[in-house]
Coordinates of C-alpha atoms and ligand atoms in Angstrom, one line a residue:
M1 CA 90.3 103.0 134.0
N2 CA 91.9 99.9 132.5
L3 CA 89.9 96.8 133.7
K4 CA 93.0 94.7 133.8
D5 CA 94.6 97.0 136.3
V6 CA 91.7 96.8 138.9
L7 CA 89.8 93.6 138.6
H8 CA 90.0 91.1 141.3
M9 CA 87.7 88.9 143.4
K10 CA 87.3 89.9 147.1
E11 CA 90.7 89.3 148.6
G12 CA 91.7 87.7 151.8
D13 CA 90.0 84.8 153.8
G14 CA 87.3 86.8 155.7
E15 CA 83.6 86.5 155.8
F16 CA 83.0 88.2 152.5
S17 CA 86.1 86.9 150.7
Y18 CA 85.9 85.2 147.4
A19 CA 87.9 82.2 148.9
H20 CA 84.9 81.6 151.3
N21 CA 82.2 82.4 148.7
C22 CA 82.9 80.4 145.6
T23 CA 80.8 77.3 146.2
I24 CA 79.4 77.2 142.6
Q25 CA 82.8 77.5 141.0
E26 CA 84.2 74.7 143.3
K27 CA 81.2 72.4 142.5
I28 CA 81.8 72.8 138.8
F29 CA 85.4 72.0 139.3
S30 CA 84.9 68.9 141.4
G31 CA 81.7 67.7 139.7
V32 CA 82.3 68.4 136.1
N33 CA 85.8 69.4 135.3
K34 CA 87.6 66.8 137.3
P35 CA 86.9 63.8 135.2
M36 CA 87.7 65.8 132.1
V37 CA 91.0 66.9 133.6
E38 CA 91.9 63.3 134.4
R39 CA 90.9 62.2 130.9
A40 CA 93.2 64.9 129.2
L41 CA 96.2 64.3 131.4
R42 CA 95.9 60.5 130.9
S43 CA 95.8 61.0 127.1
L44 CA 98.9 63.3 127.4
L45 CA 100.9 60.8 129.4
L46 CA 100.1 58.2 126.9
N47 CA 101.6 60.5 124.2
D48 CA 105.3 59.4 123.6
T49 CA 106.6 62.9 122.6
I50 CA 105.2 64.5 125.7
R51 CA 106.3 61.7 128.0
Q52 CA 109.8 61.8 126.6
S53 CA 110.1 65.5 127.3
R54 CA 109.8 64.5 131.1
I55 CA 107.9 67.8 131.9
L56 CA 104.3 68.6 131.9
N57 CA 103.4 72.3 131.7
V58 CA 99.9 73.1 133.0
A59 CA 98.4 76.6 133.2
D60 CA 95.4 77.7 135.3
L61 CA 94.1 80.9 133.8
G62 CA 92.0 83.2 136.0
C63 CA 92.9 81.0 138.9
S64 CA 91.9 83.6 141.6
I65 CA 92.1 82.2 145.2
G66 CA 90.2 79.6 147.2
P67 CA 89.6 75.8 146.7
S68 CA 89.5 75.6 142.9
P69 CA 93.3 76.4 142.1
I70 CA 94.4 74.4 145.1
N71 CA 92.3 71.4 144.1
L72 CA 93.5 71.7 140.5
I73 CA 97.2 71.5 141.6
S74 CA 96.4 68.5 143.8
L75 CA 94.4 66.7 141.1
V76 CA 97.2 67.2 138.5
S77 CA 99.8 65.8 140.9
K78 CA 97.8 62.8 141.9
T79 CA 96.7 62.1 138.3
V80 CA 100.3 62.1 136.9
E81 CA 101.4 59.9 139.9
S82 CA 98.6 57.3 139.4
T83 CA 98.8 57.3 135.7
S84 CA 102.6 56.9 135.8
K85 CA 102.1 53.9 138.1
E86 CA 99.6 52.3 135.8
L87 CA 102.0 52.8 132.9
N88 CA 104.9 51.2 135.0
L89 CA 107.0 54.2 134.4
E90 CA 110.4 54.2 136.2
D91 CA 110.8 57.1 138.7
D92 CA 113.1 59.0 136.4
Q93 CA 110.5 58.7 133.5
V94 CA 107.7 60.4 135.5
P95 CA 107.2 63.9 134.2
E96 CA 107.9 66.7 136.4
I97 CA 104.9 69.2 136.6
Q98 CA 105.2 72.9 136.1
M99 CA 102.0 74.6 137.2
Y100 CA 101.5 78.3 136.0
M101 CA 98.9 80.1 138.0
N102 CA 97.6 83.2 136.2
D103 CA 95.3 85.9 137.1
L104 CA 95.2 89.8 136.7
P105 CA 98.0 91.6 138.8
T106 CA 95.7 92.7 141.5
N107 CA 94.5 89.1 142.5
D108 CA 95.5 88.1 145.9
F109 CA 98.5 86.1 144.9
N110 CA 100.0 86.3 148.5
L111 CA 97.0 84.3 149.9
L112 CA 97.2 81.9 147.0
F113 CA 100.9 81.1 147.5
K114 CA 100.5 81.0 151.3
T115 CA 98.0 78.2 150.8
V116 CA 100.0 76.5 148.0
G117 CA 103.0 76.5 150.5
T118 CA 101.1 74.2 152.9
M119 CA 100.1 71.6 150.3
Q120 CA 101.4 68.1 151.0
V121 CA 101.4 67.1 147.4
L122 CA 104.2 69.5 146.8
E123 CA 106.5 68.0 149.4
H124 CA 109.4 66.4 147.5
G125 CA 109.8 62.7 148.1
T126 CA 106.5 61.8 146.5
T127 CA 106.7 60.2 143.0
S128 CA 105.8 63.3 141.0
S129 CA 107.4 66.6 141.5
C130 CA 105.3 69.7 141.0
F131 CA 106.5 73.3 140.9
V132 CA 104.1 76.2 141.1
V133 CA 104.8 79.7 139.8
G134 CA 102.6 82.9 139.4
V135 CA 101.9 84.5 136.0
P136 CA 100.2 87.9 136.5
G137 CA 98.7 89.3 133.4
S138 CA 95.6 89.2 131.1
F139 CA 94.7 86.0 129.4
Y140 CA 93.6 88.2 126.5
G141 CA 97.3 88.5 125.7
R142 CA 100.3 86.2 125.6
L143 CA 101.3 84.8 128.9
L144 CA 103.6 81.9 128.3
P145 CA 106.4 80.9 125.7
R146 CA 105.3 79.5 122.3
N147 CA 104.6 75.9 121.9
S148 CA 105.3 75.1 125.6
V149 CA 102.0 74.3 127.4
H150 CA 100.4 70.8 127.5
F151 CA 97.2 71.5 129.4
V152 CA 95.3 74.7 130.0
H153 CA 92.5 74.9 132.6
S154 CA 90.2 77.9 133.1
N155 CA 87.3 77.7 135.6
Y156 CA 84.6 80.4 135.6
A157 CA 86.8 83.2 134.2
L158 CA 86.0 83.6 130.5
Q159 CA 82.6 85.3 131.0
W160 CA 84.8 88.3 132.1
L161 CA 85.3 90.4 128.9
S162 CA 88.3 92.5 128.4
K163 CA 86.2 95.7 128.8
V164 CA 82.6 97.0 128.6
P165 CA 82.3 97.5 124.7
Q166 CA 82.9 101.1 123.8
S167 CA 79.6 101.3 121.6
V168 CA 77.5 100.8 124.8
Y169 CA 78.1 104.5 125.4
D170 CA 76.8 107.4 123.3
E171 CA 78.9 110.4 122.0
V172 CA 79.0 112.1 125.4
G173 CA 79.9 109.0 127.2
N174 CA 76.4 108.1 128.7
S175 CA 75.4 104.4 128.8
M176 CA 72.6 103.3 126.5
N177 CA 72.1 100.3 128.6
K178 CA 69.9 102.1 131.2
E179 CA 67.9 99.3 132.9
S180 CA 70.5 96.7 133.3
I181 CA 74.1 96.1 134.3
T182 CA 74.9 93.6 131.6
I183 CA 72.7 92.8 128.7
S184 CA 69.1 91.9 129.4
E185 CA 65.6 91.5 127.7
S186 CA 65.4 95.3 127.8
S187 CA 68.8 96.2 126.4
P188 CA 68.6 98.2 123.1
P189 CA 69.6 95.9 120.1
N190 CA 72.8 98.0 119.5
V191 CA 73.9 97.3 123.0
V192 CA 73.2 93.5 122.7
K193 CA 75.1 93.5 119.4
A194 CA 78.0 95.4 121.1
Y195 CA 78.4 92.9 123.9
K196 CA 78.0 89.9 121.5
A197 CA 80.7 91.4 119.2
Q198 CA 83.0 91.9 122.2
F199 CA 82.7 88.3 123.3
Q200 CA 83.5 87.1 119.8
Q201 CA 86.5 89.4 119.6
D202 CA 87.8 88.6 123.2
S203 CA 87.2 84.8 122.8
K204 CA 89.0 84.6 119.4
L205 CA 91.9 86.7 120.9
F206 CA 92.0 84.2 123.8
L207 CA 92.1 81.2 121.5
G208 CA 94.6 82.8 119.3
C209 CA 97.0 83.4 122.3
R210 CA 96.5 79.9 123.6
S211 CA 97.1 78.5 120.0
S212 CA 100.6 80.0 120.1
E213 CA 101.3 78.6 123.6
V214 CA 99.7 75.1 123.5
V215 CA 101.7 72.2 121.9
P216 CA 100.0 70.3 119.1
N217 CA 97.6 67.6 120.6
G218 CA 97.7 69.6 123.9
Y219 CA 94.4 70.1 125.7
M220 CA 92.4 73.0 127.1
L221 CA 89.4 72.7 129.5
L222 CA 87.3 75.8 129.7
A223 CA 84.3 76.1 132.1
L224 CA 82.4 79.4 132.2
K225 CA 79.1 80.8 133.2
G226 CA 77.0 80.9 130.0
S227 CA 73.4 81.1 129.0
P228 CA 70.9 78.4 127.9
S229 CA 69.9 80.4 124.8
I230 CA 71.3 83.0 122.3
H231 CA 68.5 85.4 123.2
P232 CA 69.7 88.1 125.7
Q233 CA 68.7 87.4 129.2
L234 CA 69.9 88.9 132.3
S235 CA 71.5 86.3 134.5
C236 CA 69.8 85.6 137.8
T237 CA 72.6 86.9 139.9
S238 CA 73.0 90.1 137.8
R239 CA 69.3 90.7 138.1
L240 CA 69.5 90.5 141.9
L241 CA 72.4 92.9 142.0
Y242 CA 70.6 95.4 139.7
R243 CA 67.4 95.1 141.7
A244 CA 69.3 95.9 145.0
L245 CA 70.9 98.8 143.5
S246 CA 67.7 100.3 142.1
N247 CA 66.0 99.8 145.5
L248 CA 68.8 102.0 146.8
V249 CA 67.9 104.6 144.1
S250 CA 64.3 104.5 145.3
K251 CA 65.6 105.1 148.9
G252 CA 67.5 108.2 147.7
L253 CA 70.9 106.4 148.6
I254 CA 72.1 106.3 144.9
K255 CA 71.5 108.8 142.1
E256 CA 69.5 107.3 139.2
N257 CA 72.1 108.5 136.5
V258 CA 74.9 106.9 138.6
L259 CA 73.2 103.5 138.4
E260 CA 72.3 104.0 134.7
S261 CA 75.9 104.5 133.9
F262 CA 77.1 101.3 135.6
D263 CA 77.8 98.4 133.2
M264 CA 79.7 95.3 134.0
P265 CA 82.2 93.6 131.5
L266 CA 80.4 90.3 131.8
Y267 CA 78.9 88.2 129.0
F268 CA 77.2 84.9 129.3
P269 CA 77.4 83.2 125.9
A270 CA 75.3 80.3 124.5
K271 CA 77.0 77.2 123.4
E272 CA 76.6 78.1 119.7
E273 CA 78.4 81.3 120.3
I274 CA 81.4 79.7 121.9
Q275 CA 81.3 77.0 119.1
S276 CA 81.4 79.6 116.4
A277 CA 84.4 81.4 118.0
I278 CA 86.2 78.1 118.2
T279 CA 85.5 77.2 114.5
E280 CA 86.4 80.6 113.2
E281 CA 89.6 80.8 115.1
G282 CA 90.4 77.3 113.8
S283 CA 93.3 76.0 116.1
F284 CA 91.3 73.7 118.4
E285 CA 88.7 71.0 118.0
I286 CA 86.0 70.3 120.4
E287 CA 86.3 66.9 122.1
K288 CA 83.4 67.4 124.5
M289 CA 80.9 70.2 125.5
E290 CA 78.4 70.2 128.2
G291 CA 75.8 72.8 129.4
I292 CA 74.4 72.3 132.9
V293 CA 71.9 74.2 135.1
N294 CA 73.0 74.8 138.7
H295 CA 71.0 76.2 141.6
A296 CA 73.0 78.5 144.0
A297 CA 73.3 77.3 147.7
K298 CA 71.1 74.2 146.8
E299 CA 72.1 72.3 150.0
I300 CA 71.0 75.0 152.4
E301 CA 67.5 74.6 153.7
N302 CA 66.9 77.8 155.7
K303 CA 65.8 80.4 153.2
Q304 CA 67.3 83.3 155.2
T305 CA 70.7 81.6 155.4
K306 CA 70.3 80.6 151.7
A307 CA 69.7 84.3 150.8
E308 CA 72.6 85.6 152.8
T309 CA 75.0 82.9 151.3
I310 CA 73.9 83.9 147.7
A311 CA 74.3 87.6 148.5
K312 CA 77.8 86.9 149.7
T313 CA 78.6 85.0 146.4
I314 CA 77.4 88.0 144.4
R315 CA 79.4 90.4 146.6
A316 CA 82.6 88.4 146.3
F317 CA 82.8 88.7 142.5
S318 CA 81.3 92.2 142.2
E319 CA 82.6 94.0 145.1
T320 CA 85.6 95.7 143.4
L321 CA 83.8 97.1 140.4
V322 CA 80.7 98.1 142.5
S323 CA 83.0 100.0 145.0
L324 CA 84.9 101.7 142.2
H325 CA 81.7 103.1 140.7
F326 CA 79.5 103.9 143.8
G327 CA 82.2 104.1 146.4
E328 CA 83.2 101.6 149.1
N329 CA 80.6 102.7 151.6
I330 CA 77.8 101.6 149.5
W331 CA 78.3 98.1 150.9
N332 CA 77.2 99.3 154.4
V333 CA 73.6 99.2 152.9
L334 CA 73.9 97.3 149.7
F335 CA 74.8 93.9 151.2
D336 CA 71.5 93.9 153.4
E337 CA 69.4 95.0 150.4
L338 CA 71.0 92.3 148.3
A339 CA 70.2 89.7 150.9
Q340 CA 66.6 90.9 151.1
V341 CA 65.9 91.0 147.3
T342 CA 67.4 87.4 147.1
L343 CA 65.2 86.2 149.9
K344 CA 62.2 87.6 148.0
H345 CA 63.3 85.9 144.9
L346 CA 63.7 82.6 146.7
E347 CA 60.1 82.7 147.8
V348 CA 59.2 82.1 144.1
A349 CA 62.1 80.5 142.4
P350 CA 65.6 79.2 143.0
V351 CA 68.7 81.4 142.0
D352 CA 69.8 79.4 139.0
G353 CA 72.8 79.6 136.7
F354 CA 73.9 77.9 133.5
S355 CA 77.5 76.6 133.2
I356 CA 79.2 75.5 129.9
I357 CA 82.2 73.2 130.0
I358 CA 84.3 72.5 126.9
L359 CA 87.3 70.1 126.5
L360 CA 89.4 71.3 123.4
K361 CA 92.3 69.6 121.7
K362 CA 94.9 71.6 119.8
K363 CA 95.0 70.5 116.1
L364 CA 98.2 69.1 114.7
C365 CA 98.1 71.3 111.7
I366 CA 96.5 74.7 111.7
E367 CA 95.4 76.1 108.3
T368 CA 95.7 79.8 108.9
S369 CA 99.0 81.1 110.3
S370 CA 97.5 83.9 112.4
R371 CA 100.0 83.4 115.4
I372 CA 99.9 86.0 118.1
Ligands
LIG1 N1 89.1 79.8 138.7 C1 88.7 80.4 139.9 C2 88.3 81.9 139.9 C3 87.1 82.2 139.1 S1 86.7 84.0 139.3 C4 87.6 79.5 140.5 O1 87.3 78.5 139.9 O2 87.2 79.7 141.6 C5 87.3 84.6 137.8 C6 88.7 85.0 137.8 O3 89.1 85.4 136.5 C7 89.0 86.3 138.8 O4 89.9 86.0 139.6 C8 89.4 87.3 137.7 O5 90.3 88.3 138.3 C9 90.0 86.5 136.6 N2 90.0 87.2 135.3 C10 89.1 88.0 134.7 N3 89.5 88.5 133.6 C11 90.8 88.0 133.4 C12 91.8 88.3 132.5 N4 91.5 88.9 131.4 N5 93.1 87.6 132.6 C13 93.3 86.9 133.7 N6 92.3 86.6 134.6 C14 91.1 87.2 134.6

């Protein structure tokens, strides 16, 4: 199975859909990314070469569905319009915006474009024109023409690796990461090493591809789920999913060896690990980097409702891969189990996560010519 042919967040706009269960991602976008997007766009519009080209190419990588991609389109349009006014640009000097919405091919692009179709900022007659197109494919490969993109945005997508590293499995294909579904405190050192190496390899590939596509002095804003330390820790949501699955093993509903062979292609890097990938790849410099702790469903008081909301969030991102491994029917029992283990966890601690947000600028001259 090739991950890029199957991975997608829960499609549609139903109760369990990603579109309705991505509050954390949306909060990161509107709370942290937004001012950085505005800052990058302003700086681009002040750049004569870019302004003279009269077109601003913006890509959202791993856009999925739901509020974040829609809010990004709206923010880019509004920022271009307001900055152009501030700069007293004539109507025909205001750059037209080309938005490239990228995700893997099985993403629910139909729903995304249905929503895009209803957006008022796209109605012509406003000062800035914005055109939106879909770009299906993996961001671990080239997606757009060389030297054409001014701004890349990617929210909560880069923690997805291109695959579970091959060396997690022994010669006969059994996973050596038995008590976990991504790396944890109990993962064997060779498994930890394999996940860390896969992240370095993938992130350098990502940066190399973007280096070919982004114009000199162009910007890239990356927000992803990370880890506060370089020591392997299972993230809180992965721990809850693992606990719910192992409870189903205890109840005889899943075979132990089936759970032991389930590994997710997720890695939550520490800031230092991202920094070293950026430095080694060499095409971008870091303008700003932030790490923040977030508590899931913080605004919900009632513990039962909070637990169900968090369980829906976990289901929305993991449903496809869990169904492929355990069968779709597993969700008839897994969702309630997940809500219960989450409720138990909430009795003692919040469900917290760590986000890393980085604003990068493409260097004018790149020393190595490792173009992809
Ligand atoms: N940006 C959105 C979605 C985040 S979920 C938001 O803020 O809500 C992560 C998304 O990344 C998923 O839709 C997943 O399909 C996509 N993704 C994961 N790996 C990818 C890859 N290699 N190439 C393109 N998209 C990928």
